[in-house]
Tab-separated table of C-alpha atoms in Angstrom:
chain	number	residue	atom	x	y	z
Z	1	MET	CA	87.634	112.284	112.803
Z	2	ILE	CA	87.739	108.640	113.832
Z	3	SER	CA	84.524	107.985	115.726
Z	4	ASP	CA	84.904	104.313	116.581
Z	5	ASP	CA	87.256	101.367	116.317
Z	6	SER	CA	85.656	100.095	113.088
Z	7	ASP	CA	86.927	103.273	111.387
Z	8	LEU	CA	90.465	102.407	112.539
Z	9	LYS	CA	90.533	99.330	110.308
Z	10	LYS	CA	90.266	101.605	107.251
Z	11	LEU	CA	93.508	103.416	108.131
Z	12	SER	CA	97.109	102.632	107.306
Z	13	ALA	CA	99.121	100.923	110.033
Z	14	GLY	CA	100.982	104.180	110.682
Z	15	GLU	CA	97.814	106.235	111.036
Z	16	MET	CA	96.288	103.633	113.334
Z	17	MET	CA	99.442	103.539	115.430
Z	18	ARG	CA	99.463	107.347	115.797
Z	19	ILE	CA	95.786	107.588	116.741
Z	20	ILE	CA	95.929	104.794	119.324
Z	21	ARG	CA	99.194	106.128	120.769
Z	22	LYS	CA	97.652	109.584	121.198
Z	23	ARG	CA	94.404	108.172	122.654
Z	24	LYS	CA	96.474	106.412	125.296
Z	25	GLY	CA	98.445	109.578	126.075
Z	26	ILE	CA	101.764	108.051	125.036
Z	27	SER	CA	104.336	110.300	123.372
Z	28	GLN	CA	106.509	109.172	120.488
Z	29	LEU	CA	109.468	109.432	122.857
Z	30	GLN	CA	107.794	107.176	125.443
Z	31	LEU	CA	106.905	104.602	122.797
Z	32	ALA	CA	110.435	104.749	121.412
Z	33	SER	CA	111.824	104.183	124.899
Z	34	SER	CA	109.638	101.076	125.283
Z	35	LEU	CA	111.127	99.762	122.038
Z	36	LYS	CA	114.680	100.831	122.934
Z	37	SER	CA	114.549	102.973	119.806
Z	38	TYR	CA	114.467	106.642	118.825
Z	39	GLN	CA	111.594	109.122	118.570
Z	40	ALA	CA	112.466	109.787	114.924
Z	41	ARG	CA	111.995	106.093	114.124
Z	42	ILE	CA	108.496	106.115	115.644
Z	43	SER	CA	107.707	109.201	113.570
Z	44	ARG	CA	108.838	107.382	110.419
Z	45	PHE	CA	106.615	104.400	111.255
Z	46	GLU	CA	103.612	106.692	111.704
Z	47	LEU	CA	104.368	108.531	108.451
Z	48	MET	CA	104.879	105.180	106.682
Z	49	THR	CA	108.352	106.167	105.494
Z	50	ALA	CA	109.809	103.205	107.402
Z	51	ILE	CA	108.417	99.788	108.239
Z	52	PRO	CA	108.992	98.337	111.702
Z	53	THR	CA	110.631	94.944	112.010
Z	54	VAL	CA	108.432	92.050	113.121
Z	55	LYS	CA	109.938	92.350	116.603
Z	56	GLU	CA	109.137	96.089	116.680
Z	57	GLN	CA	105.614	95.418	115.404
Z	58	LEU	CA	104.964	92.954	118.217
Z	59	LEU	CA	106.341	95.353	120.838
Z	60	ILE	CA	104.266	98.259	119.505
Z	61	GLU	CA	101.132	96.100	119.593
Z	62	LYS	CA	101.946	95.035	123.152
Z	63	VAL	CA	102.559	98.590	124.392
Z	64	LEU	CA	99.475	99.997	122.638
Z	65	ASN	CA	97.393	96.894	123.432
Z	66	ILE	CA	95.960	96.626	119.909
Z	67	LYS	CA	96.488	94.433	116.853
Z	68	ILE	CA	97.854	96.496	113.984
Z	69	TRP	CA	99.899	94.078	111.870
Z	70	SER	CA	99.056	90.678	113.340
Z	71	LYS	CA	95.670	89.067	112.935
């Protein structure tokens, strides 16, 4: 279990994305809609079987209000 935000930094980008998305009560479908994408694509990002484009990365960070890829 992830107890605090310092533990998040140890996770993959996909795991971090999933945990933050769930903490904020956002479904994969809602996040996909914000990106004008598909739920399956969000699932692939979280499973690390696909890598979001830079544009998608920035939008995900904006929606989730956290830095995942950018420093």
